[in-house]
XYZ file of C-alpha atoms in Angstrom:
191
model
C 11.439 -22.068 19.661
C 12.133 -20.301 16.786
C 14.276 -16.774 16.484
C 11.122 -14.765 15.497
C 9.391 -16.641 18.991
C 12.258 -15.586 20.864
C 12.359 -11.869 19.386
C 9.081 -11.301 20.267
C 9.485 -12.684 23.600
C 11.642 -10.500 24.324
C 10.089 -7.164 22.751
C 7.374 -8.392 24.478
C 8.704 -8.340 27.514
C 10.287 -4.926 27.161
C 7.086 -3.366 25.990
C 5.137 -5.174 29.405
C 7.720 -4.060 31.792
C 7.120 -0.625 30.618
C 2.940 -0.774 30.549
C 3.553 -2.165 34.241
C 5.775 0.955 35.516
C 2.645 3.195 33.892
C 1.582 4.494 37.275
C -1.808 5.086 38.168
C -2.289 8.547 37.404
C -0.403 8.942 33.816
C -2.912 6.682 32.174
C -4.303 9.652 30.217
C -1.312 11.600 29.667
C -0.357 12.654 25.720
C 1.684 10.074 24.005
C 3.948 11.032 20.876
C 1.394 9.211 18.462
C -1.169 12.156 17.830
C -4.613 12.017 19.280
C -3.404 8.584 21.594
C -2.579 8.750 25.251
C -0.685 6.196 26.818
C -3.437 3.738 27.589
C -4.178 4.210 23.623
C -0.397 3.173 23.025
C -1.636 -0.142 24.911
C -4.833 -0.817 23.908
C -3.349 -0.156 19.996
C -0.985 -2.651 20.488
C -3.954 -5.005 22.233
C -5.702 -4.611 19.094
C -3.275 -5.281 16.569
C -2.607 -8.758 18.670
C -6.249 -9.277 17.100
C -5.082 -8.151 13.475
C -2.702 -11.025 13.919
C -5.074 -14.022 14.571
C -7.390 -12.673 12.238
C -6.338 -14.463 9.192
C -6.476 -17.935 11.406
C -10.458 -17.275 12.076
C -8.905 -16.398 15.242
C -9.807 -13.638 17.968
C -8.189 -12.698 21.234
C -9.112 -14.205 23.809
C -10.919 -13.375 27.452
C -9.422 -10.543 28.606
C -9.614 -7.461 31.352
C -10.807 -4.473 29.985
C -7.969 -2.201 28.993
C -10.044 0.746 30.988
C -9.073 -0.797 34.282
C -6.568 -3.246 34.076
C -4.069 -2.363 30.773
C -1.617 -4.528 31.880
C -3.826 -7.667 31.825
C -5.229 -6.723 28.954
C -1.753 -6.645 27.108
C -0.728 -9.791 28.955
C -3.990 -11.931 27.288
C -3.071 -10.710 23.698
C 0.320 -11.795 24.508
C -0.732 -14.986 25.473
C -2.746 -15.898 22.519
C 0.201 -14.522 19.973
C 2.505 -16.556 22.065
C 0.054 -19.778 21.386
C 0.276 -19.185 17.461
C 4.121 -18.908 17.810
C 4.358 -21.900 20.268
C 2.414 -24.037 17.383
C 5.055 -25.691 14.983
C 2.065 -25.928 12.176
C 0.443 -22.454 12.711
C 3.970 -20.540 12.911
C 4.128 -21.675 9.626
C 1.095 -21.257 7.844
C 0.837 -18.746 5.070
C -1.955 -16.122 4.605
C -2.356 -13.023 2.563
C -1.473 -9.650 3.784
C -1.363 -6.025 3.159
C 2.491 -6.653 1.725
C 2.081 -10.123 0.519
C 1.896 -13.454 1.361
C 3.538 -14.340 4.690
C 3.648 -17.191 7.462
C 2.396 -15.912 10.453
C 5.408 -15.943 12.397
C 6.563 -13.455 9.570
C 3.650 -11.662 10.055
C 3.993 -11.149 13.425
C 7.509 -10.306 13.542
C 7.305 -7.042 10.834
C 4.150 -5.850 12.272
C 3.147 -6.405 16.020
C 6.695 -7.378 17.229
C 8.470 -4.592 15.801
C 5.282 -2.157 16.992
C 6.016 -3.378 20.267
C 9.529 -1.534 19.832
C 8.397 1.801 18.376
C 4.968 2.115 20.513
C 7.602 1.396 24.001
C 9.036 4.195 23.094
C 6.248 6.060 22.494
C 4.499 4.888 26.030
C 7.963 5.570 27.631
C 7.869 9.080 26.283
C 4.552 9.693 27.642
C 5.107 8.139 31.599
C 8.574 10.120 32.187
C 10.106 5.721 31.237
C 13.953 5.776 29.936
C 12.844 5.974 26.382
C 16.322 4.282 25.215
C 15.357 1.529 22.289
C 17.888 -1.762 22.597
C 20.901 -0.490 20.227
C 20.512 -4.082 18.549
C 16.738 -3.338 17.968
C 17.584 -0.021 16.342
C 20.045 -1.806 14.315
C 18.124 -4.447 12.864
C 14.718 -2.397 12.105
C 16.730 1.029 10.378
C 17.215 -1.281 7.013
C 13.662 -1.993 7.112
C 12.798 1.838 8.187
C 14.671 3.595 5.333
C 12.826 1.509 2.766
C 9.167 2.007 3.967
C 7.016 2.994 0.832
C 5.184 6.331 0.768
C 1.849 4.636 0.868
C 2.345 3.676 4.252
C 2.403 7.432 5.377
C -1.184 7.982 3.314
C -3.539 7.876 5.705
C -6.344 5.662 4.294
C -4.347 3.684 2.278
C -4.911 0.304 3.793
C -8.735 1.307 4.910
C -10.807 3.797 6.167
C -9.359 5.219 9.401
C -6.386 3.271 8.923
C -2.940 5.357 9.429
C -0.068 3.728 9.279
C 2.954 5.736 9.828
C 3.379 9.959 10.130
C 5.111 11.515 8.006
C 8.727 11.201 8.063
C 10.143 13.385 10.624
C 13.698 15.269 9.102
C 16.371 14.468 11.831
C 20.395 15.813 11.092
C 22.396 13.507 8.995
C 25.036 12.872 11.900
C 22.060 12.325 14.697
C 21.677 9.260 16.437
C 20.511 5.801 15.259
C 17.672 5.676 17.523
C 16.655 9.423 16.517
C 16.851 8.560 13.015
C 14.875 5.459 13.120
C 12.065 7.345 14.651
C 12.116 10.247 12.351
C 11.531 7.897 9.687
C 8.323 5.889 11.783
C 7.027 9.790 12.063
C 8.568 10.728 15.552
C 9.934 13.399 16.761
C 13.151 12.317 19.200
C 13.649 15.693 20.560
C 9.647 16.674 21.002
């Protein structure tokens, strides 16, 4: 298994122990991410599992409906990413995308992977979770982070309806790594 198999594996596993400690009643409550609750967080992530098969003629698979059973729902779209990963000539297979070609392990890993990461916290925020990101996750996206282009934070710029990232949230100089990544994916740390 490759290290981009593994990282997932294990972002997705954070991200699913969190969407199963979602209890009943906090489905609907207000998640950092404007306009989302937390079963929005869930079904966003869900969805962009489908952006990722997309290029492959690909769809997600059978599935329980995210209005009753999120956690299924987020374990099937795991399932079929895990499938591409799993398959040695897939992994590897280029295709077009918004930032250039990539294989779709690559494509995975900088989109739906590292969501996984950033949208925990937000569904952590919103259920009362420990909203602490791995200090080794932090550490390895806040390269990426301080170099993301403007046009990601226009909203529209990759489609209709399409927003990417917020606008970059100002956090002190001196604050945390975790608080500064998410200033700079649009999140407020201390909201």
């Amino acid at each position: 298994m490759s290290t981009i198999a593994d990282r997932y594996r294990v972002r997705a596993d954070a991200f699913e122990s969190k969407v199963a400690a979602v209890k009943a009643d906090q489905w609907e409550n207000r998640s950092p991410c404007e306009e989302w609750n937390a079963r929005d967080v869930v079904g966003h992530i869900v969805d962009m599992h489908g952006v990722m098969l997309r290029p492959f003629g690909r769809a997600l698979g059978p599935a329980p409906s995210l209005q009753k059973d999120p956690l299924g729902a987020f374990r099937a779209a795991r399932a079929d990413i895990e499938a591409v990963l799993a398959d040695p000539v897939l992994a590897v297979t280029e295709h077009e995308t918004p930032t250039g070609k990539m294989t779709a392990e690559q494509h995975i890993d900088r989109v739906v992977s590292a969501d996984m990461v950033v949208h925990g916290w937000d569904l952590a925020r919103a259920t009362g979770q420990d909203d602490t990101i791995d200090p080794e996750e932090v550490a390895r996206m806040l390269p990426d982070a301080e170099g993301i282009p403007e046009e990601m934070r226009i909203p529209g710029a990759f489609g209709p309806g399409i927003v990417v990232l917020g606008p970059e949230v100002k956090v002190p100089d001196d604050a945390p790594l975790q608080d500064r990544l998410l200033g700079l994916m649009g999140r407020d740390p201390n909201a």
